[in-house]
Short mmCIF file of C-alpha atoms in Angstrom, two decimals:
data_model
loop_
_atom_site.label_atom_id
_atom_site.label_comp_id
_atom_site.label_asym_id
_atom_site.label_seq_id
_atom_site.Cartn_x
_atom_site.Cartn_y
_atom_site.Cartn_z
CA MET A 334 7.14 -39.38 -67.51
CA THR A 335 6.01 -36.86 -70.02
CA GLU A 336 2.60 -35.35 -69.36
CA LEU A 337 0.20 -35.67 -72.33
CA LYS A 338 -2.46 -33.04 -72.72
CA VAL A 339 -5.22 -33.79 -75.24
CA LYS A 340 -8.41 -31.84 -75.92
CA PHE A 341 -11.37 -34.10 -76.72
CA THR A 342 -14.65 -33.34 -78.32
CA LYS A 343 -17.84 -34.71 -76.78
CA GLY A 344 -18.50 -38.27 -77.88
CA PHE A 345 -14.84 -39.20 -78.39
CA ALA A 346 -13.75 -39.12 -74.68
CA LYS A 347 -13.53 -42.84 -74.05
CA ARG A 348 -11.65 -43.63 -77.26
CA ALA A 349 -9.26 -40.69 -76.81
CA THR A 350 -8.51 -41.65 -73.19
CA ALA A 351 -7.46 -45.12 -74.27
CA VAL A 352 -5.14 -43.71 -76.94
CA ALA A 353 -3.58 -41.24 -74.46
CA MET A 354 -2.88 -43.95 -71.93
CA ALA A 355 -1.25 -46.09 -74.60
CA LEU A 356 1.04 -43.25 -75.67
CA CYS A 357 2.04 -42.49 -72.07
CA MET A 358 2.92 -46.12 -71.47
CA GLY A 359 4.83 -46.37 -74.68
CA LEU A 360 2.47 -49.00 -75.95
CA SER A 361 0.85 -49.41 -79.28
CA LEU A 362 -2.76 -50.48 -78.72
CA ALA A 363 -3.94 -49.69 -82.24
CA PRO A 364 -4.55 -52.77 -84.37
CA SER A 365 -2.19 -53.31 -87.28
CA GLY A 366 -3.24 -51.20 -90.22
CA LEU A 367 -4.89 -48.47 -88.10
CA VAL A 368 -1.87 -46.13 -87.93
CA ALA A 369 -0.54 -44.09 -90.78
CA ASN A 370 1.91 -41.40 -91.72
CA ALA A 371 0.49 -38.00 -90.72
CA ALA A 372 1.52 -36.53 -94.01
CA THR A 373 -0.64 -38.90 -96.01
CA TRP A 374 -3.43 -39.60 -93.50
CA GLU A 375 -5.72 -36.79 -94.59
CA GLU A 376 -9.20 -35.68 -93.47
CA GLN A 377 -10.78 -37.24 -96.57
CA ASP A 378 -9.34 -40.64 -95.61
CA TRP A 379 -11.69 -40.83 -92.64
CA LYS A 380 -15.18 -42.26 -92.83
CA TRP A 381 -18.04 -41.50 -90.47
CA GLU A 382 -20.79 -43.61 -89.05
CA GLY A 383 -24.01 -42.09 -87.73
CA LYS A 384 -27.77 -41.75 -88.22
CA LEU A 385 -29.14 -39.03 -90.49
CA SER A 386 -32.66 -37.76 -89.84
CA VAL A 387 -34.87 -35.06 -91.37
CA SER A 388 -37.69 -33.08 -89.79
CA GLN A 389 -40.32 -34.15 -92.32
CA GLU A 390 -40.61 -36.95 -94.88
CA THR A 391 -43.36 -35.23 -96.90
CA VAL A 392 -44.22 -31.57 -97.32
CA SER A 393 -46.75 -29.54 -99.31
CA VAL A 394 -46.01 -26.00 -100.36
CA GLU A 395 -47.74 -23.46 -102.56
CA ALA A 396 -45.98 -22.07 -105.61
CA ALA A 397 -43.89 -19.00 -104.69
CA LYS A 398 -44.10 -19.99 -101.02
CA THR A 399 -41.42 -21.60 -98.86
CA VAL A 400 -41.10 -24.28 -96.22
CA THR A 401 -38.11 -24.91 -93.96
CA LEU A 402 -36.63 -28.36 -93.38
CA THR A 403 -33.97 -29.42 -90.86
CA ALA A 404 -31.62 -32.39 -90.72
CA LYS A 405 -29.14 -33.71 -88.20
CA MET A 406 -26.60 -36.49 -87.69
CA ASP A 407 -26.98 -38.44 -84.43
CA GLY A 408 -24.32 -40.68 -82.86
CA VAL A 409 -21.53 -39.62 -85.24
CA VAL A 410 -18.42 -41.79 -84.79
CA PRO A 411 -15.19 -41.57 -86.88
CA VAL A 412 -14.03 -44.83 -88.41
CA THR A 413 -10.25 -44.99 -88.69
CA PRO A 414 -8.96 -45.51 -92.24
CA THR A 415 -7.17 -48.78 -92.90
CA THR A 416 -4.48 -47.38 -95.22
CA PRO A 417 -1.78 -46.27 -95.47
CA THR A 418 0.12 -48.13 -92.74
CA ALA A 419 3.32 -47.20 -90.98
CA ALA A 420 4.52 -48.64 -87.71
CA GLU A 421 5.74 -45.34 -86.29
CA ALA A 422 3.12 -43.01 -87.72
CA THR A 423 0.95 -40.87 -85.45
CA PRO A 424 -2.83 -40.81 -86.14
CA VAL A 425 -4.32 -37.50 -87.15
CA THR A 426 -7.55 -36.79 -85.24
CA PRO A 427 -10.33 -35.71 -87.67
CA THR A 428 -11.87 -32.34 -86.98
CA LYS A 429 -14.52 -32.01 -89.68
CA VAL A 430 -17.83 -33.82 -89.24
CA PRO A 431 -19.27 -34.67 -92.66
CA GLY A 432 -21.39 -31.79 -93.93
CA ILE A 433 -25.09 -32.11 -94.82
CA THR A 434 -25.96 -31.45 -98.46
CA TRP A 435 -29.37 -30.71 -99.99
CA LYS A 436 -30.47 -31.27 -103.59
CA SER A 437 -33.74 -30.93 -105.52
CA ASN A 438 -34.37 -33.63 -108.11
CA ASP A 439 -36.50 -31.24 -110.20
CA GLU A 440 -35.83 -27.54 -109.82
CA LYS A 441 -38.67 -26.75 -112.23
CA VAL A 442 -41.04 -27.86 -109.47
CA ALA A 443 -39.13 -26.78 -106.35
CA THR A 444 -35.69 -25.43 -105.46
CA VAL A 445 -33.77 -25.90 -102.23
CA THR A 446 -31.37 -23.44 -100.57
CA ALA A 447 -29.07 -25.10 -98.03
CA ASN A 448 -27.81 -23.50 -94.82
CA GLY A 449 -25.99 -26.31 -93.05
CA GLU A 450 -28.46 -28.37 -91.07
CA SER A 451 -31.45 -26.38 -92.37
CA ALA A 452 -32.71 -25.73 -95.88
CA THR A 453 -35.43 -23.61 -97.45
CA VAL A 454 -37.64 -25.27 -100.08
CA THR A 455 -39.32 -22.87 -102.51
CA GLY A 456 -42.28 -23.94 -104.64
CA VAL A 457 -41.81 -23.07 -108.32
CA ALA A 458 -44.68 -24.74 -110.19
CA ALA A 459 -47.43 -27.24 -109.43
CA GLY A 460 -46.12 -30.80 -109.39
CA THR A 461 -44.10 -33.25 -107.31
CA THR A 462 -40.38 -33.74 -106.76
CA THR A 463 -37.92 -35.14 -104.22
CA ILE A 464 -35.37 -33.37 -102.03
CA THR A 465 -32.32 -35.55 -101.36
CA VAL A 466 -30.44 -34.98 -98.08
CA SER A 467 -26.94 -36.49 -97.73
CA ALA A 468 -24.26 -36.66 -95.02
CA GLY A 469 -21.32 -39.00 -95.50
CA ASP A 470 -22.73 -42.35 -96.60
CA GLU A 471 -26.20 -41.54 -95.19
CA THR A 472 -29.03 -40.39 -97.50
CA LYS A 473 -32.65 -39.37 -96.82
CA THR A 474 -35.38 -38.10 -99.14
CA VAL A 475 -38.29 -35.71 -98.66
CA ALA A 476 -41.32 -35.93 -100.98
CA VAL A 477 -42.44 -32.44 -102.02
CA THR A 478 -45.84 -31.53 -103.48
CA VAL A 479 -46.20 -28.05 -104.95
CA THR A 480 -49.71 -26.66 -105.43
CA ALA A 481 -50.85 -23.75 -107.58
CA ALA A 482 -50.69 -20.31 -106.01
CA GLN A 483 -53.86 -19.34 -104.13
CA THR A 484 -55.40 -15.93 -103.68
CA THR A 485 -55.90 -15.02 -100.03
CA ASN A 486 -58.34 -12.27 -99.11
CA PRO A 487 -57.85 -10.45 -95.80
CA PRO A 488 -60.75 -10.63 -93.32
CA SER A 489 -63.09 -7.68 -92.93
CA GLY A 490 -61.61 -5.04 -90.66
CA GLY A 491 -58.07 -5.66 -91.88
CA GLY A 492 -55.45 -8.11 -90.73
CA THR A 493 -53.91 -11.08 -92.50
CA THR A 494 -55.50 -14.42 -93.27
CA THR A 495 -53.20 -17.42 -93.02
CA ASN A 496 -54.39 -20.64 -94.55
CA PRO A 497 -53.46 -23.76 -92.48
CA PRO A 498 -51.61 -26.68 -94.03
CA SER A 499 -53.47 -29.78 -95.17
CA GLY A 500 -55.38 -31.14 -92.18
CA GLY A 501 -55.34 -27.73 -90.44
CA GLY A 502 -52.91 -26.13 -88.03
CA THR A 503 -49.33 -25.00 -88.40
CA THR A 504 -46.40 -27.14 -89.47
CA THR A 505 -43.57 -26.87 -86.92
CA ASN A 506 -40.16 -28.26 -87.77
CA PRO A 507 -37.98 -29.69 -84.96
CA PRO A 508 -35.46 -27.18 -83.55
CA THR A 509 -31.95 -27.16 -84.99
CA THR A 510 -29.50 -28.91 -82.70
CA GLY A 511 -26.21 -27.46 -81.61
CA GLY A 512 -25.32 -26.17 -78.13
CA ASP A 513 -27.64 -23.76 -76.37
CA ASP A 514 -28.38 -21.90 -79.56
CA LYS A 515 -31.69 -23.59 -80.46
CA LYS A 516 -34.42 -22.19 -82.65
CA ASP A 517 -37.86 -23.36 -83.60
CA ASP A 518 -38.51 -23.26 -87.33
CA THR A 519 -42.23 -22.71 -87.84
CA THR A 520 -43.61 -22.74 -91.37
CA THR A 521 -47.16 -22.06 -92.49
CA VAL A 522 -48.14 -24.04 -95.58
CA THR A 523 -51.16 -23.14 -97.69
CA PRO A 524 -53.14 -26.21 -98.88
CA PRO A 525 -54.73 -26.40 -102.31
CA ALA A 526 -58.29 -25.15 -102.47
CA GLU A 527 -60.75 -27.98 -103.03
CA LYS A 528 -63.21 -27.28 -105.80
CA PRO A 529 -66.75 -28.41 -104.99
CA ALA A 530 -67.99 -31.14 -107.29
CA THR A 531 -70.58 -30.02 -109.82
CA VAL A 532 -73.86 -31.82 -109.15
CA THR A 533 -76.16 -32.55 -112.06
CA VAL A 534 -79.70 -33.83 -111.44
CA LYS A 535 -81.09 -35.35 -114.60
CA LYS A 536 -84.43 -36.83 -113.59
CA VAL A 537 -86.91 -37.62 -110.82
CA ALA A 538 -89.11 -40.68 -111.41
CA LEU A 539 -92.08 -41.89 -109.33
CA SER A 540 -93.23 -45.44 -108.73
CA LEU A 541 -95.97 -47.19 -106.76
CA ASN A 542 -96.13 -50.87 -105.88
CA GLY A 543 -93.21 -51.59 -108.21
CA GLN A 544 -94.82 -49.84 -111.17
CA THR A 545 -93.16 -46.79 -112.76
CA LEU A 546 -95.58 -43.89 -113.04
CA LYS A 547 -95.47 -41.48 -115.95
CA SER A 548 -94.95 -37.94 -114.67
CA GLY A 549 -98.10 -35.89 -115.07
CA SER A 550 -100.37 -38.91 -115.48
CA THR A 551 -103.61 -39.46 -113.50
CA LEU A 552 -104.49 -42.44 -111.32
CA ALA A 553 -107.79 -43.35 -109.73
CA ALA A 554 -107.72 -43.43 -105.91
CA THR A 555 -110.16 -44.31 -103.14
CA TYR A 556 -111.25 -42.60 -99.94
CA SER A 557 -109.16 -43.17 -96.79
CA LYS A 558 -106.42 -45.16 -98.47
CA THR A 559 -102.63 -45.06 -98.07
CA TYR A 560 -100.29 -45.10 -101.07
CA ASN A 561 -96.51 -45.37 -100.63
CA LEU A 562 -94.92 -43.40 -103.45
CA LYS A 563 -91.21 -43.82 -104.18
CA ALA A 564 -89.01 -41.20 -105.84
CA THR A 565 -85.88 -42.25 -107.76
CA VAL A 566 -83.42 -39.47 -108.57
CA THR A 567 -80.80 -39.76 -111.32
CA ALA A 568 -77.87 -37.50 -110.41
CA THR A 569 -74.13 -37.05 -110.92
CA PRO A 570 -72.15 -37.65 -108.70
CA ASN A 571 -74.18 -40.68 -107.70
CA LYS A 572 -74.38 -39.87 -103.99
CA ALA A 573 -77.28 -40.21 -101.55
CA ALA A 574 -77.06 -36.50 -100.68
CA ASN A 575 -77.84 -35.67 -104.31
CA LYS A 576 -80.91 -37.95 -104.43
CA LYS A 577 -83.13 -36.33 -101.86
CA VAL A 578 -86.53 -34.84 -102.70
CA THR A 579 -89.22 -32.80 -101.00
CA TRP A 580 -92.87 -33.83 -101.25
CA LYS A 581 -95.89 -31.57 -101.64
CA SER A 582 -99.67 -31.95 -101.99
CA SER A 583 -101.62 -29.40 -104.02
CA ASN A 584 -104.67 -29.86 -101.79
CA THR A 585 -104.27 -31.30 -98.28
CA LYS A 586 -108.07 -31.43 -97.90
CA ILE A 587 -108.13 -34.21 -100.48
CA ALA A 588 -104.82 -35.92 -99.71
CA THR A 589 -101.68 -35.34 -97.66
CA VAL A 590 -98.12 -36.54 -98.31
CA SER A 591 -95.36 -37.10 -95.77
CA LYS A 592 -91.64 -36.32 -96.13
CA ASN A 593 -91.17 -39.98 -97.11
CA GLY A 594 -93.78 -39.96 -99.89
CA VAL A 595 -96.61 -41.64 -97.96
CA VAL A 596 -99.92 -40.36 -99.39
CA LYS A 597 -103.13 -40.55 -97.35
CA THR A 598 -106.43 -39.71 -99.03
CA LYS A 599 -109.28 -38.04 -97.18
CA LYS A 600 -113.04 -38.63 -97.44
CA LYS A 601 -113.36 -35.94 -100.05
CA ALA A 602 -113.73 -36.37 -103.80
CA GLY A 603 -111.51 -34.42 -106.13
CA THR A 604 -108.16 -34.39 -107.93
CA VAL A 605 -104.91 -33.67 -106.11
CA THR A 606 -101.38 -33.34 -107.49
CA ILE A 607 -98.48 -34.88 -105.58
CA THR A 608 -95.08 -33.41 -106.47
CA ALA A 609 -91.55 -34.67 -105.71
CA THR A 610 -88.85 -32.01 -106.20
CA SER A 611 -85.08 -32.45 -106.14
CA THR A 612 -83.44 -30.72 -103.16
CA VAL A 613 -80.38 -30.00 -105.33
CA ASN A 614 -82.20 -28.56 -108.34
CA SER A 615 -85.74 -27.32 -107.76
CA LYS A 616 -86.35 -27.27 -111.51
CA VAL A 617 -86.17 -31.06 -111.66
CA LYS A 618 -89.38 -32.67 -110.38
CA ALA A 619 -92.04 -35.29 -111.06
CA THR A 620 -95.82 -35.19 -110.48
CA ILE A 621 -98.72 -37.60 -110.28
CA LYS A 622 -102.41 -36.74 -110.12
CA LEU A 623 -104.77 -38.74 -107.94
CA LYS A 624 -108.45 -38.66 -108.75
CA VAL A 625 -109.97 -39.50 -105.38
CA ALA A 626 -113.47 -41.03 -105.21
CA LYS A 627 -115.54 -43.16 -102.84
CA LYS A 628 -115.67 -46.07 -105.30
CA ALA A 629 -112.94 -48.72 -105.12
CA VAL A 630 -110.38 -48.73 -107.92
CA ALA A 631 -111.12 -51.51 -110.43
CA VAL A 632 -108.48 -53.84 -111.92
CA SER A 633 -107.94 -53.00 -115.57
CA LYS A 634 -104.92 -55.11 -116.55
CA VAL A 635 -102.77 -58.10 -115.55
CA ALA A 636 -99.27 -58.56 -117.00
CA ILE A 637 -96.76 -61.46 -116.66
CA SER A 638 -93.00 -61.44 -117.16
CA GLY A 639 -90.49 -64.28 -117.05
CA ASN A 640 -88.41 -66.71 -119.13
CA LYS A 641 -90.34 -68.21 -122.03
CA ASN A 642 -87.86 -71.08 -122.41
CA MET A 643 -87.12 -73.65 -119.69
CA LYS A 644 -85.20 -76.87 -119.35
CA LYS A 645 -86.74 -80.02 -117.94
CA GLY A 646 -86.44 -80.12 -114.14
CA LYS A 647 -85.80 -76.38 -113.77
CA LYS A 648 -87.91 -73.83 -111.89
CA GLN A 649 -88.68 -70.12 -112.24
CA THR A 650 -90.96 -67.59 -110.51
CA LEU A 651 -93.14 -65.54 -112.83
CA LYS A 652 -93.70 -61.87 -111.98
CA VAL A 653 -97.23 -60.51 -112.19
CA THR A 654 -98.26 -56.86 -112.35
CA VAL A 655 -101.82 -55.75 -111.66
CA SER A 656 -102.87 -52.31 -112.91
CA PRO A 657 -103.56 -49.60 -112.05
CA ALA A 658 -100.96 -49.29 -109.27
CA THR A 659 -103.61 -47.93 -106.87
CA VAL A 660 -105.65 -51.17 -106.93
CA ALA A 661 -106.25 -52.41 -103.38
CA ASN A 662 -106.46 -56.12 -104.24
CA ARG A 663 -103.54 -57.11 -106.48
CA SER A 664 -103.81 -60.87 -105.87
CA VAL A 665 -104.15 -63.38 -108.72
CA THR A 666 -104.79 -67.11 -109.16
CA TRP A 667 -102.44 -69.27 -111.26
CA LYS A 668 -103.28 -72.11 -113.62
CA THR A 669 -101.38 -74.37 -116.03
CA SER A 670 -102.77 -75.73 -119.29
CA ASN A 671 -100.81 -79.01 -119.03
CA LYS A 672 -99.55 -80.35 -115.69
CA LYS A 673 -97.53 -83.03 -117.47
CA VAL A 674 -95.39 -80.36 -119.18
CA ALA A 675 -95.22 -77.82 -116.31
CA THR A 676 -96.94 -77.03 -113.01
CA VAL A 677 -97.46 -73.70 -111.26
CA ASN A 678 -98.21 -73.03 -107.58
CA SER A 679 -100.08 -70.18 -105.86
CA LYS A 680 -96.96 -67.99 -105.79
CA GLY A 681 -96.31 -68.24 -109.52
CA VAL A 682 -93.46 -70.76 -109.24
CA VAL A 683 -93.33 -72.85 -112.44
CA THR A 684 -91.69 -76.31 -112.51
CA ALA A 685 -90.81 -77.81 -115.91
CA LYS A 686 -91.71 -81.54 -116.10
CA LYS A 687 -91.07 -82.67 -119.67
CA LYS A 688 -90.58 -81.35 -123.18
CA GLY A 689 -93.51 -79.48 -124.70
CA THR A 690 -95.40 -76.19 -124.70
CA VAL A 691 -97.58 -75.00 -121.81
CA LYS A 692 -99.71 -71.94 -121.09
CA ILE A 693 -99.64 -70.36 -117.61
CA THR A 694 -102.58 -68.09 -116.79
CA ALA A 695 -102.87 -65.44 -114.06
CA THR A 696 -106.40 -64.22 -113.20
CA SER A 697 -107.26 -61.23 -111.03
CA LYS A 698 -109.07 -62.18 -107.83
CA ALA A 699 -110.78 -58.78 -107.73
CA ASN A 700 -112.02 -59.07 -111.31
CA LYS A 701 -112.00 -62.56 -112.81
CA LYS A 702 -112.65 -61.14 -116.22
CA VAL A 703 -109.14 -59.69 -116.26
CA LYS A 704 -106.44 -62.29 -116.89
CA LYS A 705 -103.17 -62.89 -118.76
CA THR A 706 -101.68 -65.99 -120.39
CA PHE A 707 -97.93 -66.66 -120.58
CA THR A 708 -96.60 -69.36 -122.95
CA ILE A 709 -93.53 -71.41 -121.95
CA LYS A 710 -91.59 -73.90 -124.07
CA VAL A 711 -89.93 -76.72 -122.15
CA LYS A 712 -86.86 -78.25 -123.82
#
């Protein structure tokens, strides 16, 4: 018996052993169509099956900077060609594993320089592109974002400043496979600098008890009273951090103000100015003057707002405003001129009964001489 000596590469041992045994026994174990004339059964006739993988699916790199990618084929198995066929032909064992190719879909944004299983991507200009990695019938893509070149200043005392990639830290690519010769490709990627948003504060407005106060105006106030001022800031971007204010009293002996706009008057007559200033732009502010006295603030005006047209069977709640905003007693009594057309309860809820016109009157409880009439037409 003739001794057969065959050198196998790792991964093909089992298949090669079976072939060797068949040859030694003078048997043909290869299925019909899987043998071919050696002269025509070339390397390119073979196909390969395996799994292609890349170290990263997305990368970000600064223009004129580079980042290293790696790729590898796992579980590579040769698939015997089906043609040509010849009963006495001897198979030719393939020796070349399919090579890995790299290609940039837009070299105006980024280029790629291949070196077998690794490749160097170089940022050219800000934009996005795709790097296509191929091996045999396997294809993978890597999304590449190129950012504008950044200026890096060294720290005081010398040395080099390295900007971390997006999210911080250093991007480390998996080591290249292949025997004991393994290396760790470490690439530092510089992220784009984030420009702080420009904040614009347009206005600070004050209100008290739902009434908007004109900045710089004067309101009557009473000894030992509490007034809850509210500041509304109009700013861009419309974020809570841009709408904060600081409060200040011009004379704490007359009245104090808390960080939340709560004003407390003292038992001392005089005029005090309360100021709300934007924390973003100190030039934008609003003020209100309180003229503090022992005498209670008198009601000067009652106003009503609501829908002047109603349908039979419908209801609405009228809104009443008693001025000035510093009045202690802002309660009113309600009255209808015709209960058959519409009724009104103590909370200002009007119920339309039938077609017609009705007058709803709100009278100040603190000063019955101050009242307001609201006309509604029921359809």
